[in-house]
Amino acid sequence: MKQMSVKELQERREAGSKLVLLDVRENDEVDYCKIAGAVHIPMNQVPLRLQELNPQDTVVVYCHKGARSMQVCRYLEGRGFKEAYNLLGGITQWSLEIDPSVPMY
């Protein structure tokens, strides 16, 4: 499984790379905090909403700390997504290293 650090994600975003940032957390978590520009599909809905994602895209999946997103990445890889990345440390790491205005929980 491919993984990406929050620093690499930020660098790619700043460089204008085309990627889909997929937030697989629950609604109440997203209501509390999020990374701007992310697509929200809760983990348990990914199989039902898979058609909303393009297997040709680079998809960076994140959750709270990285466990759920890792499972979703494995699922996506099994469905033909060749550029699915797990965001190491999830939104918690994003808050610590990139954007401290994103509240931690």
GROMACS .gro file of N, CA, C and O in nm:
model
  420
    1MET      N    1   0.084  -0.118   0.000
    1MET     CA    2   0.000   0.000   0.000
    1MET      C    3   0.088   0.125   0.000
    1MET      O    4   0.187   0.132   0.072
    2LYS      N    5   0.047   0.221  -0.079
    2LYS     CA    6   0.120   0.347  -0.087
    2LYS      C    7   0.078   0.438   0.027
    2LYS      O    8  -0.037   0.437   0.070
    3GLN      N    9   0.176   0.515   0.076
    3GLN     CA   10   0.148   0.609   0.183
    3GLN      C   11   0.207   0.744   0.147
    3GLN      O   12   0.301   0.753   0.068
    4MET      N   13   0.151   0.848   0.206
    4MET     CA   14   0.199   0.983   0.180
    4MET      C   15   0.204   1.059   0.312
    4MET      O   16   0.112   1.049   0.393
    5SER      N   17   0.310   1.135   0.332
    5SER     CA   18   0.320   1.218   0.451
    5SER      C   19   0.238   1.345   0.431
    5SER      O   20   0.208   1.384   0.317
    6VAL      N   21   0.206   1.410   0.540
    6VAL     CA   22   0.130   1.536   0.529
    6VAL      C   23   0.213   1.643   0.459
    6VAL      O   24   0.159   1.726   0.386
    7LYS      N   25   0.344   1.639   0.479
    7LYS     CA   26   0.431   1.737   0.411
    7LYS      C   27   0.428   1.716   0.261
    7LYS      O   28   0.422   1.812   0.184
    8GLU      N   29   0.433   1.591   0.218
    8GLU     CA   30   0.428   1.564   0.074
    8GLU      C   31   0.292   1.606   0.017
    8GLU      O   32   0.285   1.663  -0.092
    9LEU      N   33   0.185   1.579   0.091
    9LEU     CA   34   0.053   1.621   0.045
    9LEU      C   35   0.049   1.772   0.028
    9LEU      O   36   0.003   1.823  -0.074
   10GLN      N   37   0.097   1.844   0.127
   10GLN     CA   38   0.096   1.990   0.119
   10GLN      C   39   0.180   2.039   0.000
   10GLN      O   40   0.138   2.129  -0.073
   11GLU      N   41   0.296   1.979  -0.020
   11GLU     CA   42   0.381   2.018  -0.133
   11GLU      C   43   0.310   1.993  -0.266
   11GLU      O   44   0.314   2.078  -0.356
   12ARG      N   45   0.245   1.879  -0.278
   12ARG     CA   46   0.173   1.848  -0.402
   12ARG      C   47   0.057   1.945  -0.424
   12ARG      O   48   0.032   1.988  -0.536
   13ARG      N   49  -0.015   1.976  -0.319
   13ARG     CA   50  -0.126   2.071  -0.331
   13ARG      C   51  -0.075   2.208  -0.372
   13ARG      O   52  -0.133   2.273  -0.460
   14GLU      N   53   0.033   2.253  -0.310
   14GLU     CA   54   0.090   2.383  -0.344
   14GLU      C   55   0.142   2.387  -0.487
   14GLU      O   56   0.137   2.492  -0.552
   15ALA      N   57   0.189   2.273  -0.537
   15ALA     CA   58   0.240   2.264  -0.674
   15ALA      C   59   0.127   2.252  -0.776
   15ALA      O   60   0.151   2.251  -0.896
   16GLY      N   61   0.003   2.239  -0.728
   16GLY     CA   62  -0.112   2.230  -0.818
   16GLY      C   63  -0.137   2.091  -0.873
   16GLY      O   64  -0.208   2.076  -0.973
   17SER      N   65  -0.081   1.990  -0.809
   17SER     CA   66  -0.104   1.852  -0.854
   17SER      C   67  -0.253   1.818  -0.848
   17SER      O   68  -0.321   1.856  -0.753
   18LYS      N   69  -0.297   1.744  -0.946
   18LYS     CA   70  -0.436   1.699  -0.948
   18LYS      C   71  -0.448   1.576  -0.859
   18LYS      O   72  -0.387   1.473  -0.888
   19LEU      N   73  -0.521   1.590  -0.751
   19LEU     CA   74  -0.546   1.477  -0.663
   19LEU      C   75  -0.679   1.495  -0.593
   19LEU      O   76  -0.730   1.605  -0.583
   20VAL      N   77  -0.733   1.384  -0.549
   20VAL     CA   78  -0.857   1.383  -0.473
   20VAL      C   79  -0.822   1.351  -0.329
   20VAL      O   80  -0.760   1.248  -0.301
   21LEU      N   81  -0.858   1.438  -0.239
   21LEU     CA   82  -0.838   1.416  -0.096
   21LEU      C   83  -0.969   1.361  -0.042
   21LEU      O   84  -1.073   1.427  -0.047
   22LEU      N   85  -0.966   1.237   0.004
   22LEU     CA   86  -1.086   1.166   0.047
   22LEU      C   87  -1.087   1.149   0.199
   22LEU      O   88  -1.001   1.082   0.256
   23ASP      N   89  -1.185   1.210   0.263
   23ASP     CA   90  -1.203   1.204   0.408
   23ASP      C   91  -1.304   1.092   0.437
   23ASP      O   92  -1.419   1.100   0.395
   24VAL      N   93  -1.261   0.988   0.509
   24VAL     CA   94  -1.348   0.873   0.536
   24VAL      C   95  -1.398   0.870   0.680
   24VAL      O   96  -1.449   0.768   0.727
   25ARG      N   97  -1.387   0.984   0.750
   25ARG     CA   98  -1.435   0.990   0.889
   25ARG      C   99  -1.587   1.004   0.893
   25ARG      O  100  -1.652   1.026   0.793
   26GLU      N  101  -1.641   0.991   1.012
   26GLU     CA  102  -1.786   1.004   1.032
   26GLU      C  103  -1.829   1.151   1.027
   26GLU      O  104  -1.747   1.241   1.043
   27ASN      N  105  -1.959   1.171   1.007
   27ASN     CA  106  -2.012   1.307   0.994
   27ASN      C  107  -1.978   1.398   1.111
   27ASN      O  108  -1.941   1.514   1.090
   28ASP      N  109  -1.990   1.348   1.234
   28ASP     CA  110  -1.961   1.434   1.350
   28ASP      C  111  -1.814   1.474   1.355
   28ASP      O  112  -1.781   1.584   1.400
   29GLU      N  113  -1.725   1.388   1.306
   29GLU     CA  114  -1.583   1.423   1.303
   29GLU      C  115  -1.557   1.534   1.201
   29GLU      O  116  -1.482   1.627   1.226
   30VAL      N  117  -1.622   1.522   1.085
   30VAL     CA  118  -1.604   1.622   0.980
   30VAL      C  119  -1.666   1.755   1.023
   30VAL      O  120  -1.612   1.862   0.993
   31ASP      N  121  -1.776   1.749   1.097
   31ASP     CA  122  -1.838   1.872   1.148
   31ASP      C  123  -1.744   1.945   1.243
   31ASP      O  124  -1.745   2.068   1.251
   32TYR      N  125  -1.661   1.871   1.314
   32TYR     CA  126  -1.568   1.930   1.411
   32TYR      C  127  -1.446   1.992   1.342
   32TYR      O  128  -1.404   2.102   1.378
   33CYS      N  129  -1.390   1.922   1.244
   33CYS     CA  130  -1.274   1.975   1.174
   33CYS      C  131  -1.255   1.900   1.042
   33CYS      O  132  -1.300   1.787   1.028
   34LYS      N  133  -1.189   1.966   0.948
   34LYS     CA  134  -1.164   1.904   0.819
   34LYS      C  135  -1.049   1.973   0.748
   34LYS      O  136  -1.007   2.083   0.788
   35ILE      N  137  -0.999   1.909   0.644
   35ILE     CA  138  -0.899   1.968   0.558
   35ILE      C  139  -0.973   2.025   0.439
   35ILE      O  140  -1.052   1.955   0.373
   36ALA      N  141  -0.951   2.151   0.410
   36ALA     CA  142  -1.023   2.219   0.302
   36ALA      C  143  -1.005   2.146   0.170
   36ALA      O  144  -0.896   2.100   0.137
   37GLY      N  145  -1.115   2.136   0.098
   37GLY     CA  146  -1.112   2.076  -0.035
   37GLY      C  147  -1.130   1.926  -0.040
   37GLY      O  148  -1.130   1.868  -0.148
   38ALA      N  149  -1.149   1.864   0.075
   38ALA     CA  150  -1.164   1.718   0.078
   38ALA      C  151  -1.305   1.676   0.037
   38ALA      O  152  -1.402   1.746   0.063
   39VAL      N  153  -1.313   1.560  -0.025
   39VAL     CA  154  -1.439   1.492  -0.054
   39VAL      C  155  -1.470   1.404   0.066
   39VAL      O  156  -1.382   1.331   0.113
   40HIS      N  157  -1.593   1.411   0.116
   40HIS     CA  158  -1.628   1.332   0.235
   40HIS      C  159  -1.717   1.214   0.195
   40HIS      O  160  -1.827   1.232   0.146
   41ILE      N  161  -1.664   1.094   0.218
   41ILE     CA  162  -1.743   0.971   0.206
   41ILE      C  163  -1.706   0.886   0.327
   41ILE      O  164  -1.595   0.835   0.336
   42PRO      N  165  -1.797   0.873   0.425
   42PRO     CA  166  -1.764   0.791   0.542
   42PRO      C  167  -1.722   0.650   0.501
   42PRO      O  168  -1.771   0.595   0.401
   43MET      N  169  -1.632   0.593   0.577
   43MET     CA  170  -1.573   0.463   0.544
   43MET      C  171  -1.678   0.359   0.506
   43MET      O  172  -1.664   0.289   0.406
   44ASN      N  173  -1.784   0.348   0.584
   44ASN     CA  174  -1.883   0.244   0.559
   44ASN      C  175  -1.966   0.270   0.434
   44ASN      O  176  -2.038   0.181   0.388
   45GLN      N  177  -1.957   0.389   0.376
   45GLN     CA  178  -2.031   0.421   0.255
   45GLN      C  179  -1.947   0.410   0.128
   45GLN      O  180  -2.000   0.419   0.017
   46VAL      N  181  -1.816   0.391   0.142
   46VAL     CA  182  -1.728   0.387   0.025
   46VAL      C  183  -1.773   0.281  -0.076
   46VAL      O  184  -1.784   0.310  -0.195
   47PRO      N  185  -1.803   0.156  -0.034
   47PRO     CA  186  -1.847   0.058  -0.134
   47PRO      C  187  -1.974   0.100  -0.209
   47PRO      O  188  -1.988   0.074  -0.328
   48LEU      N  189  -2.066   0.166  -0.139
   48LEU     CA  190  -2.192   0.209  -0.199
   48LEU      C  191  -2.174   0.330  -0.291
   48LEU      O  192  -2.256   0.353  -0.380
   49ARG      N  193  -2.070   0.407  -0.268
   49ARG     CA  194  -2.050   0.532  -0.343
   49ARG      C  195  -1.923   0.530  -0.427
   49ARG      O  196  -1.874   0.634  -0.469
   50LEU      N  197  -1.871   0.411  -0.453
   50LEU     CA  198  -1.746   0.396  -0.526
   50LEU      C  199  -1.749   0.466  -0.662
   50LEU      O  200  -1.649   0.521  -0.707
   51GLN      N  201  -1.866   0.469  -0.725
   51GLN     CA  202  -1.878   0.532  -0.857
   51GLN      C  203  -1.851   0.682  -0.853
   51GLN      O  204  -1.828   0.744  -0.956
   52GLU      N  205  -1.848   0.742  -0.734
   52GLU     CA  206  -1.817   0.885  -0.721
   52GLU      C  207  -1.667   0.912  -0.734
   52GLU      O  208  -1.625   1.026  -0.745
   53LEU      N  209  -1.588   0.806  -0.732
   53LEU     CA  210  -1.442   0.817  -0.741
   53LEU      C  211  -1.395   0.761  -0.875
   53LEU      O  212  -1.452   0.665  -0.926
   54ASN      N  213  -1.288   0.818  -0.927
   54ASN     CA  214  -1.232   0.774  -1.054
   54ASN      C  215  -1.105   0.694  -1.028
   54ASN      O  216  -1.010   0.747  -0.970
   55PRO      N  217  -1.099   0.569  -1.073
   55PRO     CA  218  -0.980   0.487  -1.049
   55PRO      C  219  -0.854   0.541  -1.115
   55PRO      O  220  -0.744   0.499  -1.083
   56GLN      N  221  -0.870   0.635  -1.208
   56GLN     CA  222  -0.754   0.695  -1.276
   56GLN      C  223  -0.694   0.810  -1.196
   56GLN      O  224  -0.583   0.854  -1.223
   57ASP      N  225  -0.768   0.861  -1.099
   57ASP     CA  226  -0.721   0.974  -1.018
   57ASP      C  227  -0.621   0.930  -0.912
   57ASP      O  228  -0.621   0.815  -0.869
   58THR      N  229  -0.540   1.025  -0.868
   58THR     CA  230  -0.460   1.006  -0.748
   58THR      C  231  -0.551   1.039  -0.631
   58THR      O  232  -0.603   1.151  -0.622
   59VAL      N  233  -0.573   0.942  -0.544
   59VAL     CA  234  -0.664   0.959  -0.430
   59VAL      C  235  -0.583   0.946  -0.302
   59VAL      O  236  -0.517   0.845  -0.279
   60VAL      N  237  -0.589   1.050  -0.220
   60VAL     CA  238  -0.522   1.049  -0.089
   60VAL      C  239  -0.632   1.037   0.016
   60VAL      O  240  -0.717   1.125   0.027
   61VAL      N  241  -0.630   0.927   0.089
   61VAL     CA  242  -0.736   0.896   0.186
   61VAL      C  243  -0.689   0.931   0.326
   61VAL      O  244  -0.577   0.897   0.364
   62TYR      N  245  -0.777   0.998   0.402
   62TYR     CA  246  -0.740   1.027   0.541
   62TYR      C  247  -0.857   1.005   0.635
   62TYR      O  248  -0.973   1.005   0.596
   63CYS      N  249  -0.820   0.984   0.761
   63CYS     CA  250  -0.917   0.972   0.870
   63CYS      C  251  -0.858   1.047   0.990
   63CYS      O  252  -0.786   1.145   0.974
   64HIS      N  253  -0.887   0.999   1.109
   64HIS     CA  254  -0.837   1.065   1.231
   64HIS      C  255  -0.686   1.048   1.245
   64HIS      O  256  -0.612   1.145   1.254
   65LYS      N  257  -0.640   0.922   1.244
   65LYS     CA  258  -0.498   0.895   1.264
   65LYS      C  259  -0.437   0.800   1.161
   65LYS      O  260  -0.317   0.778   1.162
   66GLY      N  261  -0.519   0.741   1.074
   66GLY     CA  262  -0.465   0.661   0.965
   66GLY      C  263  -0.510   0.516   0.957
   66GLY      O  264  -0.479   0.449   0.859
   67ALA      N  265  -0.583   0.465   1.055
   67ALA     CA  266  -0.622   0.324   1.053
   67ALA      C  267  -0.736   0.298   0.954
   67ALA      O  268  -0.729   0.207   0.872
   68ARG      N  269  -0.842   0.377   0.962
   68ARG     CA  270  -0.955   0.358   0.870
   68ARG      C  271  -0.913   0.387   0.727
   68ARG      O  272  -0.951   0.315   0.634
   69SER      N  273  -0.834   0.491   0.708
   69SER     CA  274  -0.791   0.526   0.573
   69SER      C  275  -0.705   0.416   0.512
   69SER      O  276  -0.710   0.391   0.392
   70MET      N  277  -0.628   0.349   0.594
   70MET     CA  278  -0.546   0.238   0.546
   70MET      C  279  -0.638   0.127   0.492
   70MET      O  280  -0.612   0.071   0.385
   71GLN      N  281  -0.743   0.096   0.562
   71GLN     CA  282  -0.838  -0.006   0.517
   71GLN      C  283  -0.905   0.035   0.386
   71GLN      O  284  -0.922  -0.046   0.296
   72VAL      N  285  -0.943   0.162   0.376
   72VAL     CA  286  -1.007   0.211   0.255
   72VAL      C  287  -0.908   0.206   0.138
   72VAL      O  288  -0.945   0.168   0.027
   73CYS      N  289  -0.783   0.241   0.161
   73CYS     CA  290  -0.681   0.232   0.055
   73CYS      C  291  -0.670   0.090   0.003
   73CYS      O  292  -0.664   0.068  -0.118
   74ARG      N  293  -0.666  -0.005   0.092
   74ARG     CA  294  -0.659  -0.145   0.050
   74ARG      C  295  -0.781  -0.184  -0.033
   74ARG      O  296  -0.771  -0.254  -0.133
   75TYR      N  297  -0.896  -0.138   0.011
   75TYR     CA  298  -1.020  -0.164  -0.063
   75TYR      C  299  -1.011  -0.103  -0.203
   75TYR      O  300  -1.043  -0.169  -0.303
   76LEU      N  301  -0.968   0.024  -0.212
   76LEU     CA  302  -0.958   0.091  -0.342
   76LEU      C  303  -0.858   0.020  -0.433
   76LEU      O  304  -0.884   0.002  -0.552
   77GLU      N  305  -0.744  -0.020  -0.378
   77GLU     CA  306  -0.645  -0.093  -0.457
   77GLU      C  307  -0.706  -0.220  -0.516
   77GLU      O  308  -0.680  -0.254  -0.632
   78GLY      N  309  -0.787  -0.287  -0.439
   78GLY     CA  310  -0.852  -0.409  -0.485
   78GLY      C  311  -0.957  -0.384  -0.592
   78GLY      O  312  -1.002  -0.477  -0.659
   79ARG      N  313  -0.995  -0.258  -0.609
   79ARG     CA  314  -1.094  -0.219  -0.710
   79ARG      C  315  -1.029  -0.146  -0.827
   79ARG      O  316  -1.095  -0.080  -0.904
   80GLY      N  317  -0.896  -0.158  -0.838
   80GLY     CA  318  -0.828  -0.103  -0.955
   80GLY      C  319  -0.772   0.037  -0.941
   80GLY      O  320  -0.723   0.094  -1.039
   81PHE      N  321  -0.776   0.095  -0.823
   81PHE     CA  322  -0.718   0.228  -0.801
   81PHE      C  323  -0.567   0.211  -0.784
   81PHE      O  324  -0.521   0.157  -0.685
   82LYS      N  325  -0.490   0.256  -0.882
   82LYS     CA  326  -0.344   0.236  -0.879
   82LYS      C  327  -0.271   0.346  -0.802
   82LYS      O  328  -0.157   0.328  -0.761
   83GLU      N  329  -0.337   0.459  -0.783
   83GLU     CA  330  -0.275   0.572  -0.714
   83GLU      C  331  -0.357   0.610  -0.590
   83GLU      O  332  -0.402   0.723  -0.576
   84ALA      N  333  -0.379   0.515  -0.502
   84ALA     CA  334  -0.448   0.539  -0.375
   84ALA      C  335  -0.342   0.544  -0.265
   84ALA      O  336  -0.262   0.452  -0.252
   85TYR      N  337  -0.341   0.653  -0.190
   85TYR     CA  338  -0.241   0.674  -0.085
   85TYR      C  339  -0.311   0.691   0.050
   85TYR      O  340  -0.411   0.761   0.060
   86ASN      N  341  -0.253   0.630   0.152
   86ASN     CA  342  -0.296   0.651   0.289
   86ASN      C  343  -0.219   0.771   0.345
   86ASN      O  344  -0.095   0.774   0.337
   87LEU      N  345  -0.290   0.869   0.400
   87LEU     CA  346  -0.223   0.984   0.460
   87LEU      C  347  -0.173   0.946   0.599
   87LEU      O  348  -0.253   0.919   0.690
   88LEU      N  349  -0.043   0.941   0.615
   88LEU     CA  350   0.018   0.900   0.741
   88LEU      C  351  -0.019   0.994   0.855
   88LEU      O  352   0.002   1.115   0.845
   89GLY      N  353  -0.075   0.939   0.960
   89GLY     CA  354  -0.111   1.020   1.078
   89GLY      C  355  -0.243   1.092   1.067
   89GLY      O  356  -0.286   1.155   1.163
   90GLY      N  357  -0.308   1.085   0.951
   90GLY     CA  358  -0.440   1.145   0.934
   90GLY      C  359  -0.447   1.293   0.963
   90GLY      O  360  -0.348   1.367   0.955
   91ILE      N  361  -0.566   1.337   0.998
   91ILE     CA  362  -0.589   1.479   1.023
   91ILE      C  363  -0.513   1.526   1.147
   91ILE      O  364  -0.476   1.643   1.158
   92THR      N  365  -0.486   1.434   1.238
   92THR     CA  366  -0.408   1.472   1.357
   92THR      C  367  -0.268   1.518   1.316
   92THR      O  368  -0.220   1.623   1.361
   93GLN      N  369  -0.204   1.443   1.227
   93GLN     CA  370  -0.070   1.481   1.181
   93GLN      C  371  -0.074   1.609   1.100
   93GLN      O  372   0.016   1.692   1.107
   94TRP      N  373  -0.181   1.626   1.021
   94TRP     CA  374  -0.201   1.749   0.944
   94TRP      C  375  -0.203   1.870   1.038
   94TRP      O  376  -0.140   1.971   1.014
   95SER      N  377  -0.276   1.857   1.147
   95SER     CA  378  -0.286   1.966   1.245
   95SER      C  379  -0.152   1.993   1.311
   95SER      O  380  -0.113   2.108   1.331
   96LEU      N  381  -0.078   1.886   1.342
   96LEU     CA  382   0.052   1.902   1.409
   96LEU      C  383   0.158   1.965   1.319
   96LEU      O  384   0.237   2.048   1.364
   97GLU      N  385   0.162   1.925   1.193
   97GLU     CA  386   0.272   1.966   1.105
   97GLU      C  387   0.237   2.075   1.004
   97GLU      O  388   0.326   2.149   0.962
   98ILE      N  389   0.112   2.083   0.961
   98ILE     CA  390   0.079   2.172   0.851
   98ILE      C  391  -0.010   2.288   0.893
   98ILE      O  392   0.019   2.403   0.865
   99ASP      N  393  -0.122   2.259   0.958
   99ASP     CA  394  -0.220   2.363   0.988
   99ASP      C  395  -0.270   2.352   1.132
   99ASP      O  396  -0.370   2.284   1.158
  100PRO      N  397  -0.204   2.422   1.224
  100PRO     CA  398  -0.246   2.414   1.364
  100PRO      C  399  -0.383   2.475   1.392
  100PRO      O  400  -0.437   2.458   1.501
  101SER      N  401  -0.443   2.543   1.294
  101SER     CA  402  -0.577   2.596   1.315
  101SER      C  403  -0.683   2.485   1.305
  101SER      O  404  -0.797   2.506   1.346
  102VAL      N  405  -0.644   2.368   1.253
  102VAL     CA  406  -0.735   2.253   1.250
  102VAL      C  407  -0.735   2.192   1.390
  102VAL      O  408  -0.631   2.145   1.437
  103PRO      N  409  -0.851   2.193   1.458
  103PRO     CA  410  -0.854   2.142   1.596
  103PRO      C  411  -0.824   1.992   1.601
  103PRO      O  412  -0.861   1.916   1.512
  104MET      N  413  -0.757   1.952   1.708
  104MET     CA  414  -0.729   1.810   1.730
  104MET      C  415  -0.832   1.755   1.826
  104MET      O  416  -0.887   1.826   1.909
  105TYR      N  417  -0.856   1.625   1.816
  105TYR     CA  418  -0.950   1.558   1.906
  105TYR      C  419  -0.903   1.419   1.937
  105TYR      O  420  -0.805   1.374   1.881
   0.00000   0.00000   0.00000
